[in-house]
XYZ file of N, CA and C in Angstrom:
525
model
N 66.096 -12.646 41.280
C 65.087 -11.820 42.017
C 64.359 -10.650 40.712
N 65.281 -10.320 39.882
C 64.858 -9.477 38.696
C 64.069 -9.995 37.907
N 63.953 -11.367 37.638
C 63.205 -12.276 36.943
C 61.843 -12.300 37.600
N 61.772 -12.612 38.838
C 60.438 -12.895 39.476
C 59.825 -11.266 39.687
N 60.656 -10.007 39.648
C 60.043 -8.652 39.828
C 59.591 -8.457 38.458
N 60.109 -8.726 37.096
C 59.575 -8.369 35.823
C 58.405 -9.591 35.733
N 58.417 -10.517 36.213
C 57.058 -11.837 35.744
C 56.141 -10.796 36.427
N 56.194 -10.104 37.957
C 55.313 -9.600 38.744
C 54.586 -8.640 37.855
N 55.622 -7.832 37.456
C 55.077 -6.435 36.455
C 54.164 -7.000 35.628
N 54.632 -7.781 34.739
C 54.026 -8.349 33.614
C 52.341 -9.059 33.994
N 52.669 -9.491 34.987
C 51.589 -9.990 35.490
C 50.413 -8.958 35.848
N 50.735 -8.035 36.480
C 50.160 -7.134 36.969
C 49.704 -6.076 35.671
N 50.217 -5.994 35.017
C 49.831 -5.094 33.564
C 48.901 -6.130 32.829
N 48.846 -7.155 33.036
C 47.718 -8.151 32.205
C 46.789 -7.806 32.984
N 46.710 -8.338 34.102
C 45.485 -8.053 35.085
C 44.762 -6.888 34.784
N 45.567 -5.561 34.947
C 45.092 -4.241 34.639
C 44.442 -4.066 33.312
N 45.011 -4.768 32.381
C 44.548 -4.483 30.724
C 43.270 -5.481 30.681
N 43.306 -6.802 31.322
C 42.041 -7.635 31.107
C 41.146 -6.888 31.829
N 41.222 -5.880 33.146
C 40.054 -5.355 33.318
C 39.410 -4.152 32.606
N 39.964 -3.715 31.533
C 39.612 -2.804 30.487
C 38.435 -3.658 29.619
N 38.485 -4.851 29.766
C 37.862 -5.634 28.709
C 36.212 -6.101 29.275
N 36.437 -5.771 30.609
C 34.757 -6.326 31.401
C 33.777 -5.547 31.179
N 32.885 -5.688 32.169
C 31.594 -5.113 31.990
C 31.230 -4.369 33.204
N 30.691 -3.022 33.219
C 30.110 -2.563 34.551
C 29.057 -3.375 35.102
N 28.882 -3.500 36.423
C 28.123 -4.237 37.226
C 26.921 -4.108 36.730
N 26.484 -2.706 36.134
C 25.021 -2.335 36.304
C 24.603 -2.626 34.753
N 25.197 -3.197 33.738
C 24.505 -3.381 32.326
C 25.157 -4.976 32.217
N 24.066 -5.355 31.190
C 24.693 -6.602 30.548
C 24.476 -6.551 29.406
N 25.372 -7.074 28.555
C 25.621 -6.774 26.985
C 24.166 -7.400 26.334
N 23.523 -6.933 25.256
C 22.498 -7.698 24.459
C 22.949 -8.681 23.781
N 21.792 -10.310 24.047
C 22.281 -11.237 23.339
C 21.287 -11.486 22.086
N 21.774 -12.063 21.385
C 20.727 -12.166 20.238
C 21.457 -11.240 19.201
N 22.584 -10.521 19.598
C 23.498 -9.461 18.561
C 23.617 -10.059 17.344
N 23.321 -9.444 16.253
C 23.505 -9.837 14.494
C 24.856 -8.794 14.145
N 25.889 -9.341 14.085
C 26.925 -8.222 13.565
C 26.419 -7.637 12.105
N 25.790 -8.352 11.112
C 25.616 -7.665 9.746
C 24.695 -6.586 9.993
N 23.691 -6.959 10.799
C 22.704 -5.736 10.914
C 23.268 -4.548 11.757
N 24.328 -4.752 12.271
C 24.952 -3.701 13.290
C 25.950 -2.700 12.327
N 26.785 -3.293 11.485
C 27.704 -2.763 10.497
C 26.929 -1.593 10.098
N 27.824 -0.665 9.219
C 27.578 0.071 8.379
C 27.634 1.936 9.439
N 26.772 2.853 9.111
C 27.289 4.056 9.524
C 26.117 4.342 10.697
N 26.710 4.717 11.902
C 26.184 5.260 13.111
C 26.311 6.868 13.386
N 25.242 7.834 14.058
C 25.919 9.037 14.211
C 25.752 9.101 15.813
N 26.480 9.439 16.435
C 26.712 9.806 17.668
C 25.856 11.121 18.269
N 24.900 10.786 18.938
C 23.640 11.902 19.181
C 23.991 12.229 20.770
N 24.615 11.464 21.350
C 25.115 11.824 22.887
C 26.203 10.858 23.379
N 26.989 11.635 24.184
C 28.261 10.867 24.978
C 28.736 11.378 26.195
N 29.062 10.908 26.930
C 30.170 11.346 27.983
C 31.490 11.945 27.581
N 31.953 13.098 28.067
C 32.920 13.535 27.792
C 34.452 13.023 27.952
N 35.461 12.813 26.930
C 36.606 12.446 26.939
C 37.490 12.902 26.470
N 38.742 12.972 26.505
C 39.771 13.585 25.960
C 39.881 13.156 24.467
N 39.486 12.046 24.152
C 39.896 11.600 22.760
C 38.810 12.157 21.895
N 37.775 12.516 22.384
C 36.679 13.186 21.330
C 36.293 14.699 21.685
N 36.979 15.084 22.721
C 36.843 16.689 23.227
C 36.736 17.378 22.180
N 35.866 18.321 21.959
C 35.690 19.484 21.076
C 35.303 18.834 19.599
N 34.854 17.944 19.502
C 34.213 16.836 18.090
C 32.673 17.164 17.991
N 32.449 17.733 16.954
C 30.897 17.467 16.715
C 30.839 16.784 15.385
N 29.618 16.469 14.910
C 29.471 15.530 13.758
C 29.979 14.281 13.965
N 29.934 13.756 14.983
C 30.676 12.291 15.145
C 30.048 11.247 14.607
N 30.577 10.427 13.765
C 30.159 8.993 13.246
C 30.932 8.088 13.919
N 30.520 6.972 13.518
C 31.291 5.583 13.737
C 30.643 4.693 12.734
N 31.784 4.245 11.633
C 31.258 3.211 10.616
C 32.191 1.821 11.134
N 31.102 1.026 10.839
C 31.735 -0.528 11.313
C 31.521 -1.328 10.006
N 32.743 -2.275 9.852
C 32.638 -3.075 8.576
C 33.506 -4.222 9.016
N 32.951 -5.320 8.209
C 33.478 -6.643 8.633
C 34.814 -7.249 8.044
N 35.779 -7.223 8.360
C 37.249 -7.585 7.885
C 36.996 -9.342 7.512
N 37.846 -9.525 6.550
C 38.137 -11.148 6.369
C 38.327 -12.221 7.444
N 39.081 -11.666 8.302
C 39.258 -12.577 9.797
C 38.046 -12.454 10.529
N 37.041 -11.829 10.442
C 35.909 -11.774 11.150
C 35.795 -10.494 12.265
N 37.037 -10.092 12.543
C 36.924 -8.706 13.111
C 36.449 -7.592 12.411
N 36.319 -6.342 13.209
C 35.444 -5.476 12.635
C 36.389 -4.239 12.716
N 36.263 -3.612 11.518
C 37.082 -2.256 11.411
C 35.980 -0.940 11.756
N 36.592 -0.400 12.636
C 36.194 0.885 13.338
C 36.607 2.177 12.824
N 35.758 3.002 12.040
C 36.298 4.141 11.806
C 35.314 5.262 12.356
N 35.968 5.919 13.578
C 35.415 7.193 14.195
C 35.971 8.423 13.465
N 35.161 9.274 13.190
C 35.345 10.603 12.464
C 34.698 11.747 13.177
N 35.282 12.644 13.095
C 34.183 13.952 13.927
C 34.969 15.180 13.201
N 34.266 16.105 13.531
C 34.705 17.687 13.046
C 35.528 18.181 14.324
N 36.565 18.779 14.310
C 37.107 19.590 15.115
C 36.912 20.991 14.910
N 36.005 21.459 16.076
C 35.414 22.765 15.600
C 36.857 23.930 15.603
N 38.024 23.268 16.786
C 38.919 24.469 16.933
C 39.880 24.524 15.913
N 40.162 23.199 15.563
C 41.116 23.121 14.320
C 40.494 23.469 13.037
N 39.193 23.342 12.772
C 38.427 23.361 11.544
C 39.003 22.649 10.743
N 39.120 21.207 11.190
C 39.423 19.954 10.380
C 38.909 18.788 10.771
N 38.351 17.626 9.951
C 38.358 16.499 10.452
C 39.212 15.643 10.779
N 38.806 14.841 11.950
C 40.018 13.979 12.974
C 39.133 12.646 12.598
N 40.233 11.468 12.482
C 39.473 10.371 12.242
C 40.619 9.119 13.022
N 39.961 8.318 13.632
C 40.565 7.105 14.301
C 40.047 6.011 13.752
N 41.122 4.970 13.417
C 40.790 3.873 12.614
C 41.309 2.764 13.638
N 40.214 1.790 14.128
C 40.433 0.848 15.258
C 39.924 -0.572 14.644
N 40.305 -1.625 15.387
C 39.691 -2.966 15.083
C 39.001 -3.557 16.424
N 37.736 -4.133 16.160
C 36.989 -4.867 17.297
C 36.957 -6.366 17.149
N 37.228 -6.782 18.175
C 36.820 -8.397 18.103
C 35.629 -8.611 19.299
N 35.130 -9.859 18.982
C 34.181 -10.344 20.046
C 34.738 -10.850 21.352
N 34.431 -10.470 22.548
C 34.935 -11.115 23.939
C 34.672 -12.362 23.863
N 33.340 -12.763 23.777
C 33.118 -14.307 23.599
C 32.273 -14.584 22.790
N 30.926 -14.699 22.662
C 30.262 -15.519 21.231
C 30.217 -14.067 20.503
N 29.748 -14.686 19.227
C 29.323 -13.475 18.154
C 28.251 -13.096 18.343
N 27.072 -13.647 18.936
C 25.864 -13.144 19.144
C 25.830 -12.368 20.513
N 26.794 -11.993 21.217
C 26.658 -10.959 22.257
C 27.345 -9.983 22.058
N 26.469 -8.741 22.214
C 27.174 -7.628 22.178
C 27.967 -6.807 22.840
N 28.916 -7.954 23.299
C 30.514 -7.364 23.940
C 31.252 -7.527 23.210
N 31.913 -6.315 22.831
C 33.245 -6.417 21.785
C 34.330 -5.702 22.680
N 35.592 -5.906 22.213
C 36.936 -5.291 22.733
C 37.357 -4.631 21.470
N 37.748 -3.334 21.675
C 38.067 -2.486 20.453
C 39.331 -1.913 20.700
N 40.289 -1.674 19.683
C 41.599 -1.055 19.989
C 42.019 -0.114 18.598
N 42.316 1.002 19.184
C 42.948 2.037 18.390
C 44.428 2.068 18.693
N 45.056 1.633 19.608
C 46.323 1.627 19.860
C 47.188 0.257 20.037
N 47.219 -0.426 18.964
C 47.930 -1.873 18.755
C 47.525 -2.913 19.673
N 48.084 -3.185 20.839
C 47.555 -4.271 21.474
C 46.324 -4.303 22.917
N 46.306 -2.755 23.152
C 45.637 -2.463 24.171
C 44.175 -2.330 23.592
N 43.386 -3.020 24.408
C 42.094 -3.305 24.119
C 41.163 -2.678 25.318
N 40.039 -2.302 24.705
C 38.926 -1.854 26.008
C 37.488 -2.033 25.390
N 36.818 -2.403 26.145
C 35.412 -3.096 26.048
C 34.439 -2.089 25.330
N 33.689 -2.819 24.598
C 32.791 -2.078 24.074
C 31.268 -2.648 24.101
N 30.555 -2.033 24.964
C 29.311 -3.122 25.531
C 28.108 -2.424 24.825
N 27.210 -3.059 23.978
C 25.935 -2.744 23.618
C 25.117 -3.252 24.434
N 24.656 -2.526 25.270
C 23.591 -2.998 26.426
C 22.034 -2.491 26.102
N 21.806 -1.693 24.922
C 20.564 -1.549 24.640
C 20.731 -1.405 23.076
N 19.646 -2.083 22.213
C 19.833 -1.898 20.857
C 18.271 -2.068 20.288
N 17.633 -1.222 19.813
C 16.516 -1.353 19.289
C 16.367 -2.475 18.094
N 15.296 -3.413 18.314
C 14.848 -4.297 17.349
C 15.273 -4.283 15.881
N 15.172 -3.192 15.522
C 15.713 -2.792 13.959
C 17.033 -2.022 13.637
N 17.765 -2.139 14.927
C 18.859 -1.626 14.897
C 19.014 -0.244 14.215
N 18.122 0.543 14.555
C 18.137 1.819 14.434
C 18.836 2.859 15.439
N 18.885 2.205 16.760
C 19.742 3.101 17.973
C 20.413 1.771 18.858
N 21.193 2.600 19.416
C 22.149 1.652 20.327
C 22.664 2.272 21.432
N 22.551 1.602 22.807
C 23.312 2.181 23.679
C 24.651 1.707 24.106
N 25.622 2.380 24.301
C 26.767 1.498 24.235
C 27.834 2.351 25.385
N 28.245 1.353 26.226
C 29.332 1.807 27.422
C 30.488 1.132 27.227
N 31.494 1.303 28.192
C 32.819 0.775 27.955
C 32.967 -0.242 29.084
N 34.093 -0.341 29.751
C 34.299 -1.360 30.697
C 33.687 -0.556 32.227
N 33.653 0.554 32.208
C 32.842 0.967 33.097
C 31.876 2.363 32.862
N 30.878 2.597 33.557
C 29.924 3.637 33.026
C 30.325 5.193 32.862
N 31.913 5.434 33.048
C 32.289 6.664 32.716
C 32.270 6.717 31.014
N 32.400 5.547 30.325
C 32.108 5.858 29.054
C 30.914 5.255 28.461
N 30.207 6.302 27.726
C 28.900 6.145 27.345
C 28.583 7.035 25.851
N 28.012 6.029 24.821
C 27.221 6.816 23.885
C 25.941 6.098 23.397
N 25.142 7.219 23.073
C 23.980 7.041 22.260
C 24.117 7.250 21.071
N 23.931 5.924 20.209
C 24.399 5.911 18.620
C 22.798 5.906 17.991
N 22.940 6.247 16.718
C 21.789 6.407 15.900
C 21.964 6.515 14.459
N 20.775 5.381 13.664
C 21.246 5.402 12.308
C 20.832 6.822 11.584
N 19.895 7.385 12.572
C 19.825 9.200 12.207
C 20.339 10.138 12.750
N 20.623 11.340 12.138
C 21.223 12.145 12.850
C 20.790 12.842 14.181
N 19.216 12.641 14.107
C 18.924 13.287 15.316
C 17.732 12.164 15.730
N 17.191 12.186 16.992
C 16.254 11.258 17.354
C 15.168 12.483 18.043
N 14.015 11.910 17.785
C 12.940 12.365 18.111
C 12.619 12.398 19.945
N 12.202 13.525 20.390
C 12.201 13.536 21.797
C 11.889 12.492 22.524
N 10.637 12.042 22.190
C 10.211 10.698 23.049
C 10.969 9.528 22.928
N 11.913 9.486 21.904
C 13.054 8.154 21.790
C 14.019 8.695 22.749
N 14.431 9.984 22.798
C 15.731 10.600 23.477
C 15.126 10.090 24.988
N 14.258 10.488 25.421
C 13.741 10.186 26.595
C 13.947 9.112 27.353
N 13.283 8.277 26.228
C 13.668 6.642 26.749
C 14.869 6.182 26.772
N 15.682 6.445 25.886
C 17.347 6.170 26.056
C 17.797 6.569 27.304
N 17.558 7.950 27.487
C 18.176 8.705 28.755
C 17.649 7.827 30.208
N 16.814 7.372 30.088
C 16.079 6.796 31.362
C 16.600 5.478 31.299
N 16.725 4.890 30.420
C 17.576 3.552 30.196
C 18.785 3.857 30.786
N 19.441 4.785 30.243
C 20.931 4.827 30.798
C 21.033 5.297 32.221
N 20.097 6.236 32.855
C 20.338 6.544 34.055
C 20.095 5.056 34.997
N 19.020 4.290 34.272
C 19.118 3.259 35.305
C 20.170 2.295 35.365
N 21.020 2.236 34.110
C 22.179 1.500 34.256
C 23.220 2.154 34.801
N 23.084 3.239 35.496
C 24.143 3.925 36.451
C 24.969 5.006 35.509
N 24.430 5.341 34.421
C 24.945 6.443 33.428
C 24.720 7.716 34.386
N 25.619 8.643 34.252
C 25.489 10.094 34.617
C 24.926 10.823 33.643
N 23.542 10.828 33.092
C 22.924 11.560 32.006
C 23.306 13.158 32.491
N 23.236 13.494 33.516
C 23.762 14.949 33.595
C 24.661 15.382 32.797
N 25.863 14.802 32.865
C 26.877 15.224 32.057
C 27.061 15.024 30.498
N 26.172 14.313 29.887
C 26.047 13.899 28.660
C 26.220 15.415 27.936
N 27.026 15.151 26.709
C 27.187 15.954 25.371
C 26.614 15.715 24.345
N 25.853 16.559 23.576
C 25.066 16.230 22.651
C 25.479 16.883 21.469
N 26.442 16.379 20.678
C 27.253 16.715 19.309
C 26.486 17.200 18.152
N 26.493 18.224 17.677
C 25.883 18.792 16.281
C 26.148 17.630 15.609
N 24.937 17.615 14.701
C 25.076 16.586 13.350
C 24.678 17.309 12.043
N 24.669 18.474 11.918
C 23.939 19.250 11.038
C 24.996 19.277 9.823
N 26.226 18.930 9.777
C 27.141 19.216 8.472
C 26.662 17.707 7.494
């Protein structure tokens, strides 16, 4: 009986974890995604609040391809309260095909979560990214700031995708 219970618990855990690499019903990952163009440094110009980024400003994400085809992710931000830089290093892998903007990223061992690029400028100058649900959202840019007309465009796209844009945080990028 205990073996059956353990098996059931393991299966339940796998189902729960696999749900973290899905996509929200309201978004579709970009296709024709080209990883080499996405690599490099991105500035976080807007995000929904979460404990792992709370209080951080000057947030960047840097992506580099590893020899095995996975992607190293280095997230960095200035902690205003601690007056120190915080950094998290993770690993990302494509969920399906390498030309679809749906990756799974892990900062904690075997636990992965979705990283869904659902809007991307043709020149890879800005991206809208969500997690497995619309409670996770970022506007990333190659520039530290965006012109108002572009920000309005991205906010409109995000709202249409079911993102609560009224709750967005716009971190400083002037350091």
